[in-house]
Short mmCIF file of C-alpha atoms in Angstrom, two decimals:
data_model
loop_
_atom_site.label_atom_id
_atom_site.label_comp_id
_atom_site.label_asym_id
_atom_site.label_seq_id
_atom_site.Cartn_x
_atom_site.Cartn_y
_atom_site.Cartn_z
CA MET A 1 133.92 111.31 132.98
CA PRO A 2 136.13 112.59 135.85
CA ARG A 3 137.41 110.06 138.31
CA ARG A 4 135.79 111.92 141.17
CA ILE A 5 132.30 111.54 139.74
CA LEU A 6 132.82 107.81 139.16
CA ASP A 7 133.98 107.37 142.76
CA ARG A 8 130.96 109.28 144.03
CA LEU A 9 128.57 107.08 141.98
CA ASN A 10 130.28 103.91 143.18
CA THR A 11 129.99 105.13 146.78
CA ARG A 12 126.25 105.78 146.43
CA LEU A 13 125.57 102.46 144.67
CA GLU A 14 127.67 100.44 147.10
CA ARG A 15 124.78 100.43 149.60
CA TRP A 16 122.68 98.31 147.17
CA LEU A 17 125.40 96.75 145.04
CA PRO A 18 128.48 96.00 147.18
CA GLU A 19 131.77 95.57 145.34
CA GLN A 20 132.28 92.00 144.19
CA ARG A 21 135.51 90.21 143.32
CA LEU A 22 135.65 87.31 140.90
CA PHE A 23 138.71 85.08 141.58
CA LEU A 24 140.24 83.12 138.69
CA LYS A 25 142.65 80.48 139.95
CA SER A 26 145.05 78.42 137.81
CA ASP A 27 147.87 76.00 138.62
CA SER A 28 150.49 78.68 138.74
CA ALA A 29 148.68 81.84 139.77
CA THR A 30 145.51 83.33 141.23
CA ARG A 31 143.92 86.39 139.63
CA PHE A 32 140.72 88.32 140.38
CA VAL A 33 138.39 90.72 138.62
CA ARG A 34 136.82 93.62 140.52
CA LEU A 35 133.13 94.26 139.85
CA ARG A 36 132.52 97.74 141.15
CA PRO A 37 128.89 98.92 141.91
CA LEU A 38 128.71 101.05 138.74
CA THR A 39 129.82 98.10 136.60
CA GLN A 40 127.21 95.86 138.23
CA ALA A 41 124.51 98.50 137.72
CA SER A 42 125.44 98.82 134.03
CA VAL A 43 125.27 95.03 133.54
CA LEU A 44 121.90 94.86 135.30
CA ALA A 45 120.52 97.76 133.24
CA ILE A 46 121.63 96.14 129.99
CA GLY A 47 120.13 92.81 131.09
CA ALA A 48 116.85 94.43 132.11
CA GLY A 49 116.67 96.27 128.75
CA LEU A 50 117.27 93.05 126.82
CA PHE A 51 114.64 91.24 128.89
CA ALA A 52 112.09 94.03 128.33
CA TRP A 53 112.81 94.09 124.58
CA ALA A 54 112.40 90.30 124.35
CA THR A 55 109.14 90.46 126.31
CA VAL A 56 107.67 93.22 124.11
CA ALA A 57 108.78 91.54 120.86
CA THR A 58 107.34 88.19 121.97
CA SER A 59 104.05 89.84 122.96
CA MET A 60 103.78 91.64 119.62
CA LEU A 61 104.42 88.45 117.67
CA PHE A 62 101.91 86.56 119.80
CA ILE A 63 99.24 89.23 119.41
CA ASP A 64 99.92 89.47 115.66
CA GLY A 65 99.56 85.71 115.33
CA ILE A 66 96.29 85.73 117.23
CA SER A 67 94.95 88.65 115.14
CA SER A 68 95.93 87.01 111.84
CA GLY A 69 94.41 83.71 112.90
CA GLY A 70 91.20 85.44 114.05
CA ALA A 71 90.89 87.35 110.77
CA ALA A 72 91.38 84.19 108.72
CA GLN A 73 88.85 82.33 110.85
CA ASN A 74 86.36 85.18 110.53
CA GLU A 75 86.80 85.17 106.75
CA LYS A 76 86.12 81.43 106.62
CA ILE A 77 83.05 81.79 108.83
CA ALA A 78 81.71 84.70 106.74
CA LYS A 79 82.28 82.78 103.52
CA ALA A 80 80.50 79.70 104.86
CA ALA A 81 77.60 81.85 106.10
CA PHE A 82 77.29 83.56 102.71
CA GLU A 83 77.26 80.21 100.89
CA ARG A 84 74.63 78.86 103.28
CA ARG A 85 72.52 81.94 102.71
CA LEU A 86 72.75 81.56 98.93
CA ASP A 87 71.85 77.85 99.18
CA THR A 88 68.87 78.68 101.38
CA LEU A 89 67.75 81.39 98.99
CA SER A 90 68.15 79.03 96.03
CA LYS A 91 66.04 76.34 97.73
CA GLU A 92 63.41 78.91 98.70
CA ARG A 93 63.40 80.24 95.14
CA ASP A 94 62.81 76.72 93.76
CA THR A 95 60.04 76.13 96.31
CA ARG A 96 58.35 79.42 95.49
CA ALA A 97 58.67 78.77 91.77
CA ALA A 98 57.03 75.35 92.22
CA GLU A 99 54.26 76.94 94.29
CA ALA A 100 53.77 79.60 91.63
CA LEU A 101 53.51 76.97 88.89
CA ALA A 102 51.05 74.94 90.98
CA ALA A 103 49.03 78.11 91.65
CA GLN A 104 49.03 78.90 87.94
CA ASP A 105 47.78 75.38 87.17
CA ARG A 106 45.03 75.74 89.77
CA PHE A 107 44.12 79.12 88.33
CA GLN A 108 44.00 77.68 84.81
CA THR A 109 41.76 74.85 86.01
CA ALA A 110 39.50 77.31 87.82
CA MET A 111 39.28 79.53 84.72
CA THR A 112 38.34 76.47 82.66
CA GLN A 113 35.57 75.64 85.11
CA VAL A 114 34.42 79.26 85.10
CA SER A 115 34.34 79.17 81.29
CA LYS A 116 32.24 76.00 81.35
CA MET A 117 29.90 77.50 83.95
CA GLN A 118 29.57 80.70 81.95
CA SER A 119 28.79 78.67 78.82
CA ALA A 120 26.17 76.69 80.74
CA LEU A 121 24.75 79.91 82.18
CA LEU A 122 24.53 81.49 78.71
CA SER A 123 22.83 78.34 77.39
CA SER A 124 20.39 78.45 80.30
CA GLU A 125 19.66 82.12 79.63
CA GLU A 126 19.04 81.42 75.93
CA ARG A 127 16.81 78.49 76.81
CA LYS A 128 14.98 80.64 79.33
CA ARG A 129 14.37 83.33 76.70
CA GLU A 130 13.15 80.67 74.25
CA LEU A 131 10.80 79.29 76.89
CA GLU A 132 9.50 82.76 77.72
CA THR A 133 8.90 83.36 74.01
CA GLY A 134 7.14 79.98 73.73
CA ILE A 135 5.03 80.75 76.78
CA GLY A 136 4.02 84.09 75.26
CA VAL A 137 3.04 82.39 72.00
CA ILE A 138 1.09 79.71 73.87
CA GLN A 139 -0.69 82.33 75.98
CA SER A 140 -1.70 84.34 72.89
CA THR A 141 -2.83 81.15 71.16
CA LEU A 142 -4.77 80.16 74.27
CA ARG A 143 -6.50 83.54 74.42
CA ARG A 144 -7.38 83.30 70.73
CA THR A 145 -8.65 79.77 71.21
CA MET A 146 -10.78 80.80 74.19
CA ASP A 147 -12.21 83.65 72.14
CA GLU A 148 -13.02 81.19 69.34
CA ARG A 149 -14.57 78.83 71.88
CA ASP A 150 -16.82 81.59 73.20
CA ASP A 151 -17.84 82.52 69.64
CA ALA A 152 -18.55 78.86 68.94
CA ARG A 153 -20.75 78.59 72.01
CA THR A 154 -22.68 81.70 70.95
CA LYS A 155 -23.21 80.36 67.46
CA LEU A 156 -24.17 76.96 68.90
CA ALA A 157 -26.86 78.56 71.04
CA LYS A 158 -28.26 80.36 67.98
CA VAL A 159 -28.48 77.31 65.75
CA GLU A 160 -29.82 74.88 68.35
CA GLY A 161 -32.83 73.06 67.03
CA THR A 162 -32.24 73.92 63.35
CA GLY A 163 -31.64 70.33 62.36
CA ALA A 164 -29.90 67.04 63.17
CA ASN A 165 -26.99 67.55 60.79
CA GLY A 166 -26.43 71.09 61.93
CA GLY A 167 -26.47 70.06 65.62
CA ALA A 168 -24.01 67.23 65.03
CA THR A 169 -21.58 69.55 63.28
CA GLN A 170 -21.65 72.12 66.09
CA ALA A 171 -21.13 69.41 68.73
CA ALA A 172 -18.06 68.08 66.85
CA ARG A 173 -16.59 71.54 66.65
CA ALA A 174 -17.13 72.10 70.35
CA GLN A 175 -15.45 68.76 71.15
CA ASP A 176 -12.41 69.64 69.00
CA MET A 177 -12.14 72.98 70.71
CA ALA A 178 -12.16 71.35 74.17
CA LYS A 179 -9.35 68.96 73.13
CA THR A 180 -7.30 71.87 71.83
CA VAL A 181 -7.69 73.74 75.10
CA ASP A 182 -6.63 70.65 77.09
CA PHE A 183 -3.53 70.18 74.89
CA LEU A 184 -2.54 73.81 75.26
CA SER A 185 -3.02 73.70 79.04
CA ALA A 186 -0.74 70.62 79.30
CA ALA A 187 1.93 72.28 77.12
CA LEU A 188 1.72 75.45 79.21
CA GLY A 189 2.26 73.48 82.44
CA GLN A 190 5.31 71.66 80.98
CA THR A 191 6.76 74.95 79.77
CA ALA A 192 6.34 76.47 83.24
CA GLN A 193 8.21 73.51 84.77
CA GLU A 194 11.09 73.88 82.29
CA ARG A 195 11.25 77.62 83.05
CA ASP A 196 11.50 76.92 86.80
CA SER A 197 14.25 74.33 86.17
CA ALA A 198 16.20 76.78 84.01
CA ASN A 199 15.96 79.42 86.76
CA ALA A 200 17.30 76.91 89.31
CA ASP A 201 20.22 76.01 86.99
CA ALA A 202 21.03 79.69 86.53
CA LYS A 203 21.10 80.29 90.29
CA ALA A 204 23.39 77.25 90.83
CA ALA A 205 25.72 78.47 88.08
CA GLN A 206 25.88 81.94 89.68
CA ILE A 207 26.76 80.41 93.08
CA ALA A 208 29.53 78.34 91.45
CA VAL A 209 30.89 81.46 89.71
CA ASP A 210 30.93 83.37 93.01
CA ARG A 211 32.78 80.49 94.74
CA ILE A 212 35.39 80.30 91.98
CA ALA A 213 35.82 84.09 92.09
CA MET A 214 36.49 83.82 95.84
CA GLN A 215 39.07 81.07 95.24
CA LYS A 216 40.71 83.22 92.57
CA ARG A 217 40.90 86.18 94.95
CA LEU A 218 42.47 84.03 97.69
CA MET A 219 44.96 82.63 95.20
CA GLU A 220 45.91 86.16 94.11
CA GLU A 221 46.50 87.16 97.75
CA ARG A 222 48.68 84.05 98.27
CA ASN A 223 50.64 84.84 95.11
CA ASP A 224 51.17 88.41 96.31
CA GLU A 225 52.50 87.11 99.65
CA ILE A 226 54.87 84.70 97.89
CA PHE A 227 56.17 87.39 95.53
CA THR A 228 56.63 89.86 98.41
CA THR A 229 58.70 87.30 100.35
CA LEU A 230 60.84 86.51 97.30
CA GLU A 231 61.36 90.19 96.48
CA GLY A 232 62.50 90.89 100.05
CA ALA A 233 64.93 87.94 100.07
CA VAL A 234 66.42 88.95 96.72
CA LYS A 235 66.80 92.58 97.82
CA ILE A 236 68.57 91.58 101.05
CA SER A 237 70.97 89.35 99.10
CA MET A 238 71.67 91.90 96.36
CA GLU A 239 72.57 94.84 98.64
CA PRO A 240 75.90 93.36 99.93
CA LEU A 241 76.94 92.46 96.37
CA ASP A 242 76.21 95.98 95.11
CA LYS A 243 78.17 97.33 98.08
CA VAL A 244 81.18 95.15 97.22
CA PHE A 245 81.63 96.64 93.74
CA LYS A 246 80.85 100.20 94.84
CA GLN A 247 83.49 99.95 97.60
CA ALA A 248 85.96 98.74 94.99
CA GLY A 249 85.19 101.87 92.92
CA MET A 250 83.40 99.96 90.14
CA ASP A 251 79.97 100.52 88.59
CA PRO A 252 77.80 97.40 89.29
CA ASP A 253 75.73 97.98 86.12
CA HIS A 254 78.89 98.13 83.99
CA VAL A 255 80.21 94.94 85.62
CA LEU A 256 76.94 93.07 84.99
CA ALA A 257 76.80 94.28 81.38
CA GLN A 258 80.31 92.99 80.63
CA ILE A 259 79.68 89.64 82.33
CA LYS A 260 76.43 89.17 80.39
CA ARG A 261 78.21 89.88 77.11
CA GLY A 262 80.57 87.00 77.86
CA TYR A 263 77.76 84.65 78.99
CA SER A 264 75.00 85.33 76.47
CA GLY A 265 75.02 82.23 74.25
CA THR A 266 71.67 80.79 73.10
CA GLY A 267 70.65 78.07 70.65
CA GLY A 268 68.67 74.92 70.04
CA PRO A 269 66.19 73.87 67.30
CA LEU A 270 62.97 75.91 67.01
CA THR A 271 59.60 74.22 66.45
CA THR A 272 56.12 75.52 65.64
CA ILE A 273 53.99 76.53 68.63
CA SER A 274 50.49 75.06 68.87
CA LEU A 275 48.11 77.68 70.26
CA SER A 276 44.88 76.71 72.01
CA SER A 277 41.67 78.38 70.84
CA LYS A 278 40.67 78.81 74.50
CA GLY A 279 43.78 80.90 75.27
CA THR A 280 45.77 80.88 78.49
CA ALA A 281 45.49 82.70 81.79
CA ASP A 282 47.15 86.08 81.88
CA LEU A 283 48.52 86.79 85.36
CA GLY A 284 49.27 90.42 84.48
CA GLY A 285 51.18 92.05 87.31
CA ASP A 286 52.24 88.70 88.82
CA THR A 287 53.95 87.78 85.58
CA ALA A 288 55.89 91.06 85.60
CA ARG A 289 56.90 90.55 89.25
CA ALA A 290 58.04 86.99 88.57
CA GLU A 291 60.10 88.14 85.60
CA ASP A 292 61.68 90.89 87.75
CA ILE A 293 62.62 88.33 90.46
CA LEU A 294 64.12 85.98 87.86
CA ARG A 295 66.07 88.89 86.39
CA LYS A 296 67.50 89.81 89.80
CA LEU A 297 68.42 86.17 90.50
CA ASP A 298 70.22 86.15 87.17
CA ASP A 299 72.05 89.33 88.25
CA MET A 300 73.08 87.55 91.48
CA ASN A 301 74.53 84.71 89.41
CA MET A 302 76.40 87.25 87.27
CA TYR A 303 77.75 88.88 90.45
CA ARG A 304 79.10 85.51 91.63
CA ILE A 305 80.83 85.04 88.29
CA ALA A 306 82.29 88.57 88.55
CA VAL A 307 83.56 87.89 92.09
CA ASP A 308 85.59 84.96 90.77
CA LYS A 309 87.05 87.19 88.04
CA LEU A 310 88.01 90.14 90.27
CA PRO A 311 90.81 90.15 92.91
CA PHE A 312 88.66 90.25 96.05
CA ALA A 313 90.35 87.22 97.65
CA MET A 314 93.57 87.33 99.68
CA PRO A 315 96.79 86.24 97.92
CA VAL A 316 98.20 85.00 101.27
CA LYS A 317 96.10 82.56 103.31
CA SER A 318 98.70 81.73 105.99
CA HIS A 319 99.52 83.92 108.99
CA PHE A 320 101.19 87.17 107.95
CA ARG A 321 101.65 90.80 108.98
CA PHE A 322 100.97 93.94 106.97
CA SER A 323 104.48 95.39 107.17
CA SER A 324 103.99 98.40 104.85
CA PRO A 325 100.83 100.14 103.57
CA PHE A 326 99.98 101.73 100.23
CA GLY A 327 101.15 105.35 99.87
CA ARG A 328 104.23 107.55 100.23
CA ARG A 329 107.30 106.01 101.83
CA TRP A 330 110.73 107.65 102.17
CA GLY A 331 109.71 110.41 99.76
CA LYS A 332 108.55 108.00 97.04
CA MET A 333 105.29 106.28 96.16
CA HIS A 334 104.79 102.72 97.45
CA GLU A 335 102.23 101.41 94.92
CA GLY A 336 101.18 98.28 96.82
CA VAL A 337 100.99 96.66 100.25
CA ASP A 338 103.59 94.40 101.87
CA MET A 339 102.60 91.16 103.60
CA ALA A 340 105.42 89.69 105.69
CA ALA A 341 105.68 85.96 106.42
CA PRO A 342 108.41 83.26 106.34
CA THR A 343 110.19 82.39 103.09
CA GLY A 344 108.30 79.76 101.12
CA THR A 345 104.82 80.86 102.28
CA PRO A 346 102.36 79.95 99.46
CA ILE A 347 101.03 82.76 97.24
CA TYR A 348 97.61 82.20 95.59
CA ALA A 349 95.81 83.88 92.69
CA PRO A 350 93.04 86.09 94.14
CA ALA A 351 90.92 85.75 90.96
CA ASP A 352 90.76 84.06 87.56
CA GLY A 353 93.16 85.51 85.01
CA VAL A 354 96.04 85.06 82.54
CA VAL A 355 99.74 85.35 83.45
CA ILE A 356 101.28 88.13 81.34
CA ALA A 357 104.72 88.13 83.01
CA ALA A 358 106.69 85.67 85.15
CA GLU A 359 110.28 86.90 85.29
CA TRP A 360 112.96 88.88 87.12
CA GLU A 361 112.41 92.64 87.15
CA ARG A 362 114.59 95.27 88.71
CA GLY A 363 113.39 96.33 92.15
CA TYR A 364 110.68 93.67 92.25
CA GLY A 365 113.03 90.68 92.03
CA ASN A 366 111.06 87.62 90.90
CA LEU A 367 107.77 89.12 89.66
CA ILE A 368 104.43 87.74 88.41
CA LYS A 369 101.82 89.85 86.60
CA ILE A 370 98.26 88.54 86.06
CA ARG A 371 95.65 90.16 83.80
CA HIS A 372 92.04 89.92 85.06
CA GLU A 373 88.72 91.11 83.64
CA PHE A 374 87.68 94.79 83.37
CA GLY A 375 91.22 96.05 82.72
CA ILE A 376 92.55 94.96 86.12
CA THR A 377 96.07 93.55 86.65
CA THR A 378 97.79 92.31 89.80
CA ARG A 379 101.52 92.14 90.61
CA TYR A 380 103.39 89.88 93.05
CA GLY A 381 107.00 90.83 93.84
CA HIS A 382 110.06 89.58 95.80
CA LEU A 383 109.13 85.91 95.20
CA SER A 384 111.49 83.08 96.09
CA LYS A 385 109.94 80.74 93.51
CA ILE A 386 107.67 81.25 90.48
CA ARG A 387 105.27 78.35 89.82
CA VAL A 388 103.53 79.63 86.65
CA LYS A 389 104.65 80.75 83.23
CA ARG A 390 103.68 83.49 80.82
CA GLY A 391 100.40 82.86 78.94
CA GLN A 392 99.13 80.36 81.53
CA LYS A 393 95.52 80.66 82.69
CA VAL A 394 95.06 80.56 86.46
CA SER A 395 91.97 80.13 88.60
CA GLN A 396 91.03 81.77 91.87
CA GLY A 397 92.81 80.02 94.75
CA GLU A 398 95.48 78.39 92.52
CA ARG A 399 99.02 78.48 93.95
CA ILE A 400 101.25 80.64 91.74
CA ALA A 401 104.44 81.31 93.76
CA ASP A 402 106.32 81.18 97.07
CA MET A 403 107.11 84.21 99.24
CA GLY A 404 110.72 85.37 99.32
CA SER A 405 113.09 88.33 99.61
CA THR A 406 114.45 88.88 96.09
CA GLY A 407 115.05 92.33 94.59
CA HIS A 408 115.03 95.42 96.81
CA SER A 409 113.85 93.79 100.04
CA THR A 410 114.86 93.87 103.71
CA GLY A 411 113.26 90.50 104.52
CA PRO A 412 110.82 87.87 103.24
CA HIS A 413 107.48 89.40 102.26
CA LEU A 414 105.04 89.77 99.34
CA HIS A 415 104.73 93.10 97.53
CA TYR A 416 101.11 93.03 96.22
CA GLU A 417 99.77 95.56 93.69
CA ILE A 418 96.41 96.07 91.95
CA ARG A 419 96.23 98.29 88.87
CA ILE A 420 93.15 99.42 86.90
CA SER A 421 93.98 100.47 83.33
CA GLY A 422 97.63 100.71 84.39
CA LYS A 423 97.00 103.00 87.38
CA ALA A 424 97.94 101.64 90.82
CA ILE A 425 95.19 101.68 93.46
CA ASN A 426 95.21 100.69 97.10
CA PRO A 427 94.78 96.87 97.27
CA MET A 428 93.09 97.29 100.66
CA THR A 429 90.08 98.69 98.79
CA PHE A 430 89.47 95.29 97.17
CA ILE A 431 90.55 93.33 100.28
CA LYS A 432 88.09 95.18 102.55
CA ALA A 433 85.29 94.92 99.97
CA GLY A 434 85.98 91.18 99.61
CA LYS A 435 85.21 90.65 103.30
CA ASN A 436 81.54 91.12 102.40
CA VAL A 437 81.81 88.13 100.04
CA PHE A 438 84.33 85.63 101.43
#
């Protein structure tokens, strides 16, 4: 820069930044340093730039720390809320199951009473028919007897006065006839009373049957309300779990099928069943609905098992920063995500699995590979310390390594990969889906 331009700048800046002289005095001499306005302005500009850079860097670190802490806290709160919801659903399921069993017992008791009432009603009807038949026979016998009595009276009038023996015989016959009529009249009155009593019993039995039918109808409505509530609760709880696996690009039906194959053991001694001749109550549609609810609850349990076996959890639980995403970087493919934190930060297994590699590998530095269910493997690179060995089984949340900067690395961080059947996928797919669970 020409001297003239420098002098002109110094002249213009001198109004705000007068020339300063810094004297340095020793025992033998005194020296000074001239601080011209342009020099002072340069020093101030550099100082202001450093101050601004420090302020921005501090703010970014502070904001990043707050964001990481908030995300971790939100994950803990969501996990606790999900566990509370499952516990509540489990308690409600047990309560509803107990109510259903009690309702079934009451229904069985009511059906037994109905059966007894129906038997009594049938017996009353049979007795009523027998009495009606007996009354018909007695009435026909009475009519025949009355006809015989009238004939006897006619004959008696004809033979009156024919002789003492003849008169005595006709009088005896008339007396026997009168006794027969009295006996038949008494029997007819008793039969009428029994018929009226049987009719009263039949009416009482019909009233009892109607009352039990009403109780049965109310019980069916209560059962329908209970099943509707349970079906709604199960549906609400199943939707987030289905969403988790769909977001991770997995078929929920395929996941459930594989889990059930691994948890399908049965056994125990078998004994002969004693069947009652009276049979048992058939709840029909309620039985099918109950079996469907139990099947869905079993699916929920299978989902929870699958969640522990798939890498939905975070491998880093301390504060960290996503320093590099999945995708192309510098013209090459970056097949994982980078999580930056201080050296020694604990690394945890995100799911149950088996360690298939725990060694140094070019580019990765210290590397751990874990095989999970459904053909999924995870990789953890640039570690400062490996805490597992090949062939070791690890559980979700178990500490497996410490973060470091080994291999091709510019600073301490974790390189985290998820592969399905050997093909790398974006780990954020599982991490975001896991937020619906943890």
